[in-house]
mmCIF file of C-alpha atoms and ligand atoms in Angstrom:
data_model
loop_
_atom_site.group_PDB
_atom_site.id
_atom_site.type_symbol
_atom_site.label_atom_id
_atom_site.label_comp_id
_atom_site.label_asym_id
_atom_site.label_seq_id
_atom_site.Cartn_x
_atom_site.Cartn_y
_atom_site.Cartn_z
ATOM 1 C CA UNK A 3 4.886 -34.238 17.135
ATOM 2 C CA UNK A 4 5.492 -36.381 14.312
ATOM 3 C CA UNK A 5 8.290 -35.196 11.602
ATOM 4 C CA UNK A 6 6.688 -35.784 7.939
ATOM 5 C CA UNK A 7 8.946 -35.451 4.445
ATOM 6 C CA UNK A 8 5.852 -36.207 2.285
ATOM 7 C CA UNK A 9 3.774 -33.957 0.608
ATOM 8 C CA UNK A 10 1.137 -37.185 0.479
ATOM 9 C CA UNK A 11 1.150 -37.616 4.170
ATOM 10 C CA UNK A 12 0.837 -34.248 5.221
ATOM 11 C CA UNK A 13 -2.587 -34.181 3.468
ATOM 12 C CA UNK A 14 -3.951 -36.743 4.260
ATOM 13 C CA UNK A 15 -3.483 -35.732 7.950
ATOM 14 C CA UNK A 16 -5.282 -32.259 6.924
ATOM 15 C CA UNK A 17 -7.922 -33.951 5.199
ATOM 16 C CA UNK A 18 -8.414 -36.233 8.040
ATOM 17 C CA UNK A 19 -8.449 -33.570 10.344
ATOM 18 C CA UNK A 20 -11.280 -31.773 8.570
ATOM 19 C CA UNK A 21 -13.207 -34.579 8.441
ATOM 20 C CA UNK A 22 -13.528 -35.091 11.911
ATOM 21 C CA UNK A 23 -14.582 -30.787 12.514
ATOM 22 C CA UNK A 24 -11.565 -30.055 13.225
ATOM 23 C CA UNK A 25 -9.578 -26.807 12.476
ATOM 24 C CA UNK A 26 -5.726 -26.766 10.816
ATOM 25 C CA UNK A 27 -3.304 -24.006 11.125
ATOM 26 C CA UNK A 28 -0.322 -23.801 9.233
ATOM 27 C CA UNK A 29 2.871 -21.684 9.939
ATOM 28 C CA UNK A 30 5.174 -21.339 6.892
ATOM 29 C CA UNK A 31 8.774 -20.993 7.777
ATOM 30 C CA UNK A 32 12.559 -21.316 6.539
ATOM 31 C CA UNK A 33 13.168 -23.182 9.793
ATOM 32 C CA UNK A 34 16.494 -21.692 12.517
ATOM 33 C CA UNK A 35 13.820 -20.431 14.881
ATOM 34 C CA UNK A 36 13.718 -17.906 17.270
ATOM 35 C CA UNK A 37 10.959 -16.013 18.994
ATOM 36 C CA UNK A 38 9.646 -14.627 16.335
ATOM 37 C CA UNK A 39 8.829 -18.013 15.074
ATOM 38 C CA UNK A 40 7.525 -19.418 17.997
ATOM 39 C CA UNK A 41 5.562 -16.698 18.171
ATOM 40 C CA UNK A 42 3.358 -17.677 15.007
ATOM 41 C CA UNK A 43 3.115 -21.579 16.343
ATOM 42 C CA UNK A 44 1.894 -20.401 19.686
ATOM 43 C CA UNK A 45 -0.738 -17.992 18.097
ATOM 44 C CA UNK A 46 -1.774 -20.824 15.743
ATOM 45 C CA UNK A 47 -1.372 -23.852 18.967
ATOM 46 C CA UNK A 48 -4.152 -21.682 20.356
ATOM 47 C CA UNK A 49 -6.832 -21.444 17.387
ATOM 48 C CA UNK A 50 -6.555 -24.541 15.719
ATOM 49 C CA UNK A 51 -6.751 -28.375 16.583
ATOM 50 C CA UNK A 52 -3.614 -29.300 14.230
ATOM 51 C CA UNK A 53 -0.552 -27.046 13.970
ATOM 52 C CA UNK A 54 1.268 -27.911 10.761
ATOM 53 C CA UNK A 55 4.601 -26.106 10.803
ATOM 54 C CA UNK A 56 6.741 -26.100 7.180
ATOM 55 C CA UNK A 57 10.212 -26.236 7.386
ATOM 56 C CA UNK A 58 11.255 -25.783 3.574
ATOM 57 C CA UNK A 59 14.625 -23.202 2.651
ATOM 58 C CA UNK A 60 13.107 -22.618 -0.874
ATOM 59 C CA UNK A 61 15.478 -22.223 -3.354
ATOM 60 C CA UNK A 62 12.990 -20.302 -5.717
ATOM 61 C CA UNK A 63 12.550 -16.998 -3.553
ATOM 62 C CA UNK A 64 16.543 -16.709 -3.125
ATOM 63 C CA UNK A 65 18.522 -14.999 -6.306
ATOM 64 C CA UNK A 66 21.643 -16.532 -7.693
ATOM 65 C CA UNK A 67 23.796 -13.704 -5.379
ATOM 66 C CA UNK A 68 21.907 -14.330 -1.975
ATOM 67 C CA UNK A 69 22.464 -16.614 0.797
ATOM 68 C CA UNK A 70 20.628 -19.988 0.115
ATOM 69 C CA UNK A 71 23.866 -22.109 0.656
ATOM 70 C CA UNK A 72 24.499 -20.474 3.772
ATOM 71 C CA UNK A 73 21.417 -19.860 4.886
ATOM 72 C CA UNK A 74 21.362 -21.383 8.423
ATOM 73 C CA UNK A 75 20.175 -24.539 9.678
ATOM 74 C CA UNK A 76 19.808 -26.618 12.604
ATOM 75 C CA UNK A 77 16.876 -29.294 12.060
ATOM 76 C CA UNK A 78 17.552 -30.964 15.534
ATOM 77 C CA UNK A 79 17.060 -27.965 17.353
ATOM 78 C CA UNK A 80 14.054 -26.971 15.379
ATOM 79 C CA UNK A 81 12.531 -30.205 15.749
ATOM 80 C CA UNK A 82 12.748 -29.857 19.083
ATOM 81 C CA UNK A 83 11.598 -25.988 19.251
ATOM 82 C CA UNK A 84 8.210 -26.697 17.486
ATOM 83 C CA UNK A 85 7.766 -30.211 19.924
ATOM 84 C CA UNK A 86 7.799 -27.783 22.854
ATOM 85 C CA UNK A 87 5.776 -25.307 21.701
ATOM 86 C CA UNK A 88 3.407 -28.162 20.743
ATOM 87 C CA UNK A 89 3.240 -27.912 17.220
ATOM 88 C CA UNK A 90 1.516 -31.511 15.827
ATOM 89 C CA UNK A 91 3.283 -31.950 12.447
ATOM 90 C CA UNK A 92 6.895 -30.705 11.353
ATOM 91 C CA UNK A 93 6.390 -30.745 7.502
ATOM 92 C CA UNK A 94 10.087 -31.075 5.815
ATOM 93 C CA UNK A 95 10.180 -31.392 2.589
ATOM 94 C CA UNK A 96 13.123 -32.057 0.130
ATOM 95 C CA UNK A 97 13.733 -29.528 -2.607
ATOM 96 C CA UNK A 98 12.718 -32.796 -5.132
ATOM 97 C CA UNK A 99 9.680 -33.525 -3.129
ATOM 98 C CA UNK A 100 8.360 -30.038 -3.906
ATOM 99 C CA UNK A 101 9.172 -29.641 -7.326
ATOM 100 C CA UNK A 102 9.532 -33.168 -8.400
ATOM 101 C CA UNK A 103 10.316 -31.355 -11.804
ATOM 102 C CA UNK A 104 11.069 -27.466 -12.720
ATOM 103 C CA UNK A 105 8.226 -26.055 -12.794
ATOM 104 C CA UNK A 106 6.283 -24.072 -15.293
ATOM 105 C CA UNK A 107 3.696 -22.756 -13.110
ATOM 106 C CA UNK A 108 4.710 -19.747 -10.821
ATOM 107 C CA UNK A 109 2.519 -17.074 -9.481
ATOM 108 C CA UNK A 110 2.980 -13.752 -9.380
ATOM 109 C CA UNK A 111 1.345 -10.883 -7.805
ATOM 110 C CA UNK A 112 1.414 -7.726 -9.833
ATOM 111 C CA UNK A 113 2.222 -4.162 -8.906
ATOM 112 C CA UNK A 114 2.824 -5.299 -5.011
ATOM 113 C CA UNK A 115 6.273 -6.692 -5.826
ATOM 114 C CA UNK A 116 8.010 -4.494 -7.949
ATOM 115 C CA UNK A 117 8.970 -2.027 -5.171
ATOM 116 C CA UNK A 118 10.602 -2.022 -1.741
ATOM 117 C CA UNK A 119 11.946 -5.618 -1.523
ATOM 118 C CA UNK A 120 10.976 -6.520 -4.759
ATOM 119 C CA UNK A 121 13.445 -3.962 -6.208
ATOM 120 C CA UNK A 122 16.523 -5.211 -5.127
ATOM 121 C CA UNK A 123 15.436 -8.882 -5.019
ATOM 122 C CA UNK A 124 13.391 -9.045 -8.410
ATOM 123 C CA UNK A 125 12.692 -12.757 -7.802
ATOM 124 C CA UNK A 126 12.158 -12.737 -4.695
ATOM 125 C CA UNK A 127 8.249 -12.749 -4.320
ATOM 126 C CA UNK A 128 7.555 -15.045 -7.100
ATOM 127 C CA UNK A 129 9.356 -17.607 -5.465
ATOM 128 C CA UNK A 130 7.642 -16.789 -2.004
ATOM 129 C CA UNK A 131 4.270 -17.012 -3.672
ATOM 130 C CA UNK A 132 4.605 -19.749 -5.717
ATOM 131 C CA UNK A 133 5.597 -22.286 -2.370
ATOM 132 C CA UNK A 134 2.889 -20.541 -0.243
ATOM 133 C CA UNK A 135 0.123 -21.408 -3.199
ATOM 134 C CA UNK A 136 1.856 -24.808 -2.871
ATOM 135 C CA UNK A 137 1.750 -25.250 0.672
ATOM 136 C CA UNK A 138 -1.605 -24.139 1.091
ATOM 137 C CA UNK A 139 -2.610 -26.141 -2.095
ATOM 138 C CA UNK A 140 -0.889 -29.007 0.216
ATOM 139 C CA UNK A 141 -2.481 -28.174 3.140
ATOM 140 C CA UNK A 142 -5.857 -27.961 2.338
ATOM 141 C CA UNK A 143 -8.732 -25.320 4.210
ATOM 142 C CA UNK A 144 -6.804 -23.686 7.517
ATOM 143 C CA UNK A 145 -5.759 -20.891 9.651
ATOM 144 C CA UNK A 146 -2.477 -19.484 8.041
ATOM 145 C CA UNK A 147 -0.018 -17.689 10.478
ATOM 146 C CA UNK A 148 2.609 -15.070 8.837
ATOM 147 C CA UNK A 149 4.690 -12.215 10.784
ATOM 148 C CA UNK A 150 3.882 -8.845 9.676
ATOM 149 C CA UNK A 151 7.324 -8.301 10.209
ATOM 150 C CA UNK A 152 7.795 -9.475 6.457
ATOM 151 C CA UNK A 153 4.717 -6.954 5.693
ATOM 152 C CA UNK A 154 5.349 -7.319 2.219
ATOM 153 C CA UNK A 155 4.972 -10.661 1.927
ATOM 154 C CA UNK A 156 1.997 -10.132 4.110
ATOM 155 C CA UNK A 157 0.825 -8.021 1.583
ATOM 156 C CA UNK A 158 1.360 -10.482 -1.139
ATOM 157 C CA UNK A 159 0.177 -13.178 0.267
ATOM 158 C CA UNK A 160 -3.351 -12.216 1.085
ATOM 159 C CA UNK A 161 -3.496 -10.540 -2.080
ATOM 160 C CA UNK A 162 -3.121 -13.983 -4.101
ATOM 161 C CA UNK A 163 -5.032 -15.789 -1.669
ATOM 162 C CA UNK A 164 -8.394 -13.534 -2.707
ATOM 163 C CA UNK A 165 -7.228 -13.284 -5.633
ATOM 164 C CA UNK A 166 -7.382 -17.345 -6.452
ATOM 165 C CA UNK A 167 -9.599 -17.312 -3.706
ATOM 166 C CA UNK A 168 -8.623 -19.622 -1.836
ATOM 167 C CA UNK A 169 -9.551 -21.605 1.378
ATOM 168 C CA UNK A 170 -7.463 -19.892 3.786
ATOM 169 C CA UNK A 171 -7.150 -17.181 6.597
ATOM 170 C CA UNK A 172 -4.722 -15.383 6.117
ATOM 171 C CA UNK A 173 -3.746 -14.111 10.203
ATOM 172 C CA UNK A 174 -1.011 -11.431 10.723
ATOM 173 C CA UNK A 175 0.833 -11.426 13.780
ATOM 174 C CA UNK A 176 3.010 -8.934 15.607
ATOM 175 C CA UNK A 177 6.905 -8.465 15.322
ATOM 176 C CA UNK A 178 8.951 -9.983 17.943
ATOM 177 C CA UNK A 179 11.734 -7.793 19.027
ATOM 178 C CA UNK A 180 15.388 -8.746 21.224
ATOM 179 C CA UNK A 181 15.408 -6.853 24.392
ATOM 180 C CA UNK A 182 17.333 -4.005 22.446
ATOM 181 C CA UNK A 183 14.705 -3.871 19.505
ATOM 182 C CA UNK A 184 16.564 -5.850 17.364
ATOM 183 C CA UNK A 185 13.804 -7.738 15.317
ATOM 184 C CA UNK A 186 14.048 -11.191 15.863
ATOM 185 C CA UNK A 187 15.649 -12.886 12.514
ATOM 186 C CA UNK A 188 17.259 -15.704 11.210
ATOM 187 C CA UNK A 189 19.454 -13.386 9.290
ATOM 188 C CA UNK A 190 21.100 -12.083 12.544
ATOM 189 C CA UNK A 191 23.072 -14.919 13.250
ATOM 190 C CA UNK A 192 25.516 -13.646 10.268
ATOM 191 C CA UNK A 193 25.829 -10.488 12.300
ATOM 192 C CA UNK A 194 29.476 -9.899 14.272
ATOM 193 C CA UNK A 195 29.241 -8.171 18.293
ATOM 194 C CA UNK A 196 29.972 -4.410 16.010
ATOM 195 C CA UNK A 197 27.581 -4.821 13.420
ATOM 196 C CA UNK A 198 24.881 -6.945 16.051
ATOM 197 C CA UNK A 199 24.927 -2.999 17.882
ATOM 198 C CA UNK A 200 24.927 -1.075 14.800
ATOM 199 C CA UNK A 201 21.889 -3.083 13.590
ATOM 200 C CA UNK A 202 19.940 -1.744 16.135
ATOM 201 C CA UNK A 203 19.820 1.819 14.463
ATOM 202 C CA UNK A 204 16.922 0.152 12.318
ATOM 203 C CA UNK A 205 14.577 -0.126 15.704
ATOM 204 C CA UNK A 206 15.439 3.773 16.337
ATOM 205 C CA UNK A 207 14.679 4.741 13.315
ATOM 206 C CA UNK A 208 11.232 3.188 14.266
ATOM 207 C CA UNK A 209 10.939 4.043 17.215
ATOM 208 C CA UNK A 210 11.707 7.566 16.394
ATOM 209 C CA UNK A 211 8.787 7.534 14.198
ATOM 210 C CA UNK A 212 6.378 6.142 16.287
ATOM 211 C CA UNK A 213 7.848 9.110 18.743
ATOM 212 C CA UNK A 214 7.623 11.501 16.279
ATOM 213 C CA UNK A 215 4.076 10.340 15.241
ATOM 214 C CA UNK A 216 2.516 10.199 19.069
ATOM 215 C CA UNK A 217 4.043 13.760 19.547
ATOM 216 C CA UNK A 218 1.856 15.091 17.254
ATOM 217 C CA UNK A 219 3.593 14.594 13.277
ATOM 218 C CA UNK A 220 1.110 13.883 10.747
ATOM 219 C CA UNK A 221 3.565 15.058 7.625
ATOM 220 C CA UNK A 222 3.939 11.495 5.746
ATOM 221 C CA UNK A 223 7.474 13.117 4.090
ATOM 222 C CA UNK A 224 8.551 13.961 7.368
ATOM 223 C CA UNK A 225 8.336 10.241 8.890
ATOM 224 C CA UNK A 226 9.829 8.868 5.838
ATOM 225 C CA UNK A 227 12.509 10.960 6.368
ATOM 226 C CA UNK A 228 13.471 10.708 10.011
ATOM 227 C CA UNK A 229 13.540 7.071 9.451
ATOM 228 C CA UNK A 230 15.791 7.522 6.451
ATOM 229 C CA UNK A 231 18.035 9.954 8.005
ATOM 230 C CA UNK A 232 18.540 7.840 11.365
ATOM 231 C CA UNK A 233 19.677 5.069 9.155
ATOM 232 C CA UNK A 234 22.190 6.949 7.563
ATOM 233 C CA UNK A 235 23.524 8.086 10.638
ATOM 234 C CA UNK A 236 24.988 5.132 11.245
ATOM 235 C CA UNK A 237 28.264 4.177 9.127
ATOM 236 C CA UNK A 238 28.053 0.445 9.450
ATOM 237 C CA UNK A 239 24.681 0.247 8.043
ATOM 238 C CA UNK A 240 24.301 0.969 4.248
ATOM 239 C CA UNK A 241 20.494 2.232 3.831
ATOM 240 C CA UNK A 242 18.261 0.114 0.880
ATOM 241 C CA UNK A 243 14.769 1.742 1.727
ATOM 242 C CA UNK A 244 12.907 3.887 4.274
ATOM 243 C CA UNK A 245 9.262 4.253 2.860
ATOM 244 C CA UNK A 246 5.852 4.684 4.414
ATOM 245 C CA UNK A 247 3.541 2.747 2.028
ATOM 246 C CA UNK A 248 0.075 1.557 2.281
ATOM 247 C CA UNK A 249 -0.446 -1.757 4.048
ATOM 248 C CA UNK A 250 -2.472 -3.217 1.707
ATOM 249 C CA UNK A 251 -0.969 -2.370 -1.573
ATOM 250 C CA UNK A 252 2.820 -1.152 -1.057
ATOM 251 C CA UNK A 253 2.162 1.974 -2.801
ATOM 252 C CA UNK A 254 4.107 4.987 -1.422
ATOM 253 C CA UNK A 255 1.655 6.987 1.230
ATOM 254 C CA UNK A 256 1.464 10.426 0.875
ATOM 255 C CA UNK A 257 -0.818 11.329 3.652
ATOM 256 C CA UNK A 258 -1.321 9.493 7.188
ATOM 257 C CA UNK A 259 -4.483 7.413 6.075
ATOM 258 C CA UNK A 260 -5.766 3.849 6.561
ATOM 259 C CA UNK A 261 -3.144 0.940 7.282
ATOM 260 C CA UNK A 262 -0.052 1.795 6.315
ATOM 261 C CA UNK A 263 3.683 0.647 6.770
ATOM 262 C CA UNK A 264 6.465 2.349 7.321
ATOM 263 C CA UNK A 265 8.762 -0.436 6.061
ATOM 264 C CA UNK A 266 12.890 0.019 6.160
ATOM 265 C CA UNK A 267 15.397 -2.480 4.873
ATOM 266 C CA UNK A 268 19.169 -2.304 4.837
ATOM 267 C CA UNK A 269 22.733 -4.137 4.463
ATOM 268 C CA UNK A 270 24.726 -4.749 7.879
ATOM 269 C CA UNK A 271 28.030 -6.795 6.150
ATOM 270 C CA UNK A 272 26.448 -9.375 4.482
ATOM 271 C CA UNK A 273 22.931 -9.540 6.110
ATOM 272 C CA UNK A 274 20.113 -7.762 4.495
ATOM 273 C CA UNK A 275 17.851 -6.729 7.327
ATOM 274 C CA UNK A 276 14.288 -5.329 7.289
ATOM 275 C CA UNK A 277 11.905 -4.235 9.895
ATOM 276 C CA UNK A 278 8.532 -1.995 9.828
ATOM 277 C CA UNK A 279 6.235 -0.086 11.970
ATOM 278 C CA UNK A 280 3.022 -0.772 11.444
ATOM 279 C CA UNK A 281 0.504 2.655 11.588
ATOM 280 C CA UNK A 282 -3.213 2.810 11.703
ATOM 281 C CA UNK A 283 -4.936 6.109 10.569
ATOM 282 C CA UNK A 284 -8.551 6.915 11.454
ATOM 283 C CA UNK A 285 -9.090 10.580 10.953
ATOM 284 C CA UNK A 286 -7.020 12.342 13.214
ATOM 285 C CA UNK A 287 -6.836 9.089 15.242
ATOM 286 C CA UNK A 288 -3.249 7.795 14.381
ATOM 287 C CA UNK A 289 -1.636 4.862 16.339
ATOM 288 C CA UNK A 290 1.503 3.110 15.984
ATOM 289 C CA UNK A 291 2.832 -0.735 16.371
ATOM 290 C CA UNK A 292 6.362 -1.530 16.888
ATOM 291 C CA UNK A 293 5.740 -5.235 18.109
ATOM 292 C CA UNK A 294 6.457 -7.019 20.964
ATOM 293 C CA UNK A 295 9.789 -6.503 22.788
ATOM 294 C CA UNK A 296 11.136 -9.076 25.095
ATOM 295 C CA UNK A 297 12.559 -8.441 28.031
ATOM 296 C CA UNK A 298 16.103 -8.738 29.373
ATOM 297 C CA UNK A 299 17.147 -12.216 30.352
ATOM 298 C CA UNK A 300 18.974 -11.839 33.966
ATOM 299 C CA UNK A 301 21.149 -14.846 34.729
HETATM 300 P P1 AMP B 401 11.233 -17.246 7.845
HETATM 301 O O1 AMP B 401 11.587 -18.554 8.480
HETATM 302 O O2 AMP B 401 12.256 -16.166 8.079
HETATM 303 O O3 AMP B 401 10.806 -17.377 6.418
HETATM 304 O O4 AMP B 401 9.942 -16.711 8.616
HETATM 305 C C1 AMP B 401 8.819 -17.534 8.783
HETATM 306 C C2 AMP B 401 7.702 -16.712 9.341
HETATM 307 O O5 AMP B 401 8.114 -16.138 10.582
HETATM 308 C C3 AMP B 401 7.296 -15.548 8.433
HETATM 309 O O6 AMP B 401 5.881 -15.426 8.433
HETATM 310 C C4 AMP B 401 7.945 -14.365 9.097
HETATM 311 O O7 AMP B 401 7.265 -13.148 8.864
HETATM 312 C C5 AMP B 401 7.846 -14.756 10.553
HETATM 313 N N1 AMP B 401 8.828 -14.021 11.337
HETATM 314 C C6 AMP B 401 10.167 -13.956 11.118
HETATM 315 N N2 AMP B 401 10.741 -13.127 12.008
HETATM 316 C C7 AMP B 401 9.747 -12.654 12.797
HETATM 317 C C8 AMP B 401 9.703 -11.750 13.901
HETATM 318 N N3 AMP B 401 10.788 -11.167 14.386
HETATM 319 N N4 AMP B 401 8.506 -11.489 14.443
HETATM 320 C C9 AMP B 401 7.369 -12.067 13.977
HETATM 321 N N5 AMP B 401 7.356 -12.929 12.942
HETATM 322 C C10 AMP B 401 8.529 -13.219 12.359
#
């Protein structure tokens, strides 16, 4: 694995690549990884002749209250992370070697960012698809890897990537879960032993869904609100949103129909956690995907 700071040099390794037949993948991330991570570089080692994993905290997507100076970090540790998982390039760029100069060009995605997220963090998704245009401007033609545990951003990003149509697969890939349900996230590692537990009332509020859903429960109202009233039965967790939207364009869902989300997000101390369930509607055919949950590590 080769480390590379340089926008230049990372495509000209792409282009390269092409030339020769070859297929790239990349995997966007904010670096600290966990499973969840390597979860996206494995998917993408196994489609694709050259992994390109980002490493970039962008400032852009965080808003002047959030965590971006103490977001964590551990570069070594990364570096190492993608090596073993044999990613080919780490691509980690300096804030200046991204935007050289502020810039005047952003994108935005209408409609699919105003809600959910996008209401509490009203910057948020401009900044996330402004460096993902970038990045795959950068990149060049490839496989792009994304959890749908950020199914908004999901959302978002394969919206502007038909939208400017551009050279890219867009691939989902499932949530990866602690052993308790936890989703895996950077974010956790601001969470105390009280508030690591309490967190956990996000995966049963899920769970419960799914549950509720599989038992029979086809009232869209209903789910929302088991999900939102298991959140707020726990006092150390301060609810944002419970809502069961479509997949594809984040409006709220009224019935059980097509791909759908039921997406949650809420405050644990300082970390903002969210989580989903993704549900699939066919007629009366309804299933339900919570992810991937890993087992218990015995000593
Ligand atoms: P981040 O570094 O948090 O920006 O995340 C980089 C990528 O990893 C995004 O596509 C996330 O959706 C994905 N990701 C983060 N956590 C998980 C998880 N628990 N399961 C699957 N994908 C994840």
């Amino acid at each position: 694995m080769i480390t590379v700071p340089t926008v230049a040099e990372v495509r000209r390794v792409c282009d390269d690549t092409r030339r020769a037949g070859r297929v790239v993948a990349l995997v966007p991330t904010m670096g600290f990884f966990h499973d969840g991570h390597r979860s996206l570089m494995r998917a993408a080692r196994t489609e694709a002749d050259l992994v390109v994993v980002s490493l970039f905290v962008n400032p852009t997507q965080f808003g002047p209250d959030e965590d971006l100076d103490g977001y964590p970090r551990d570069l070594d540790g990364d570096a190492a992370t993608a090596a073993a998982e044999g990613v080919d390039i780490l691509f980690v760029p300096s804030v200046a070697e991204m935007y050289p100069e502020p810039p005047r060009t952003t994108v935005h995605v209408d409609g699919l960012t105003d809600r959910l997220c996008g209401a509490s963090r009203p910057t948020h998704f401009d900044g996330v698809a402004t460096v993902v245009t970038k990045l795959f401007s950068i990149v060049g033609p490839c496989r792009a890897y994304f959890g749908r545990k950020d199914a908004q951003q999901l959302a978002v990003i394969r919206r502007l990537a038909d939208d400017l149509n551009l050279p890219v697969a867009v691939i989902g890939c499932p949530v990866v879960r602690e052993p308790d349900g936890l989703a895996r996230s950077s974010r956790n590692a601001y969470l105390t032993t009280e508030d690591r537990a309490a967190a956990t009332v996000l995966w049963k509020a899920l769970s419960a869904a799914a549950d509720a859903i599989g038992a029979g429960e086809r009232d869209a109202a209903a789910i929302q609100a088991l999900a939102e009233s298991t959140i707020r039965s726990e006092p150390r967790v301060r609810l944002d949103y419970a809502e069961l939207v479509d997949a594809h364009t984040m409006d709220p869902a009224t019935r059980l129909d097509g791909d759908l989300v039921l997406a949650v997000a809420a405050f644990v101390a300082r970390a903002r956690l969210i989580d989903n369930l993704t549900i699939t509607a066919i007629g009366a055919e309804v299933d339900t995907d919570l992810g991937v949950v890993a087992e218990e590590q015995t000593a």
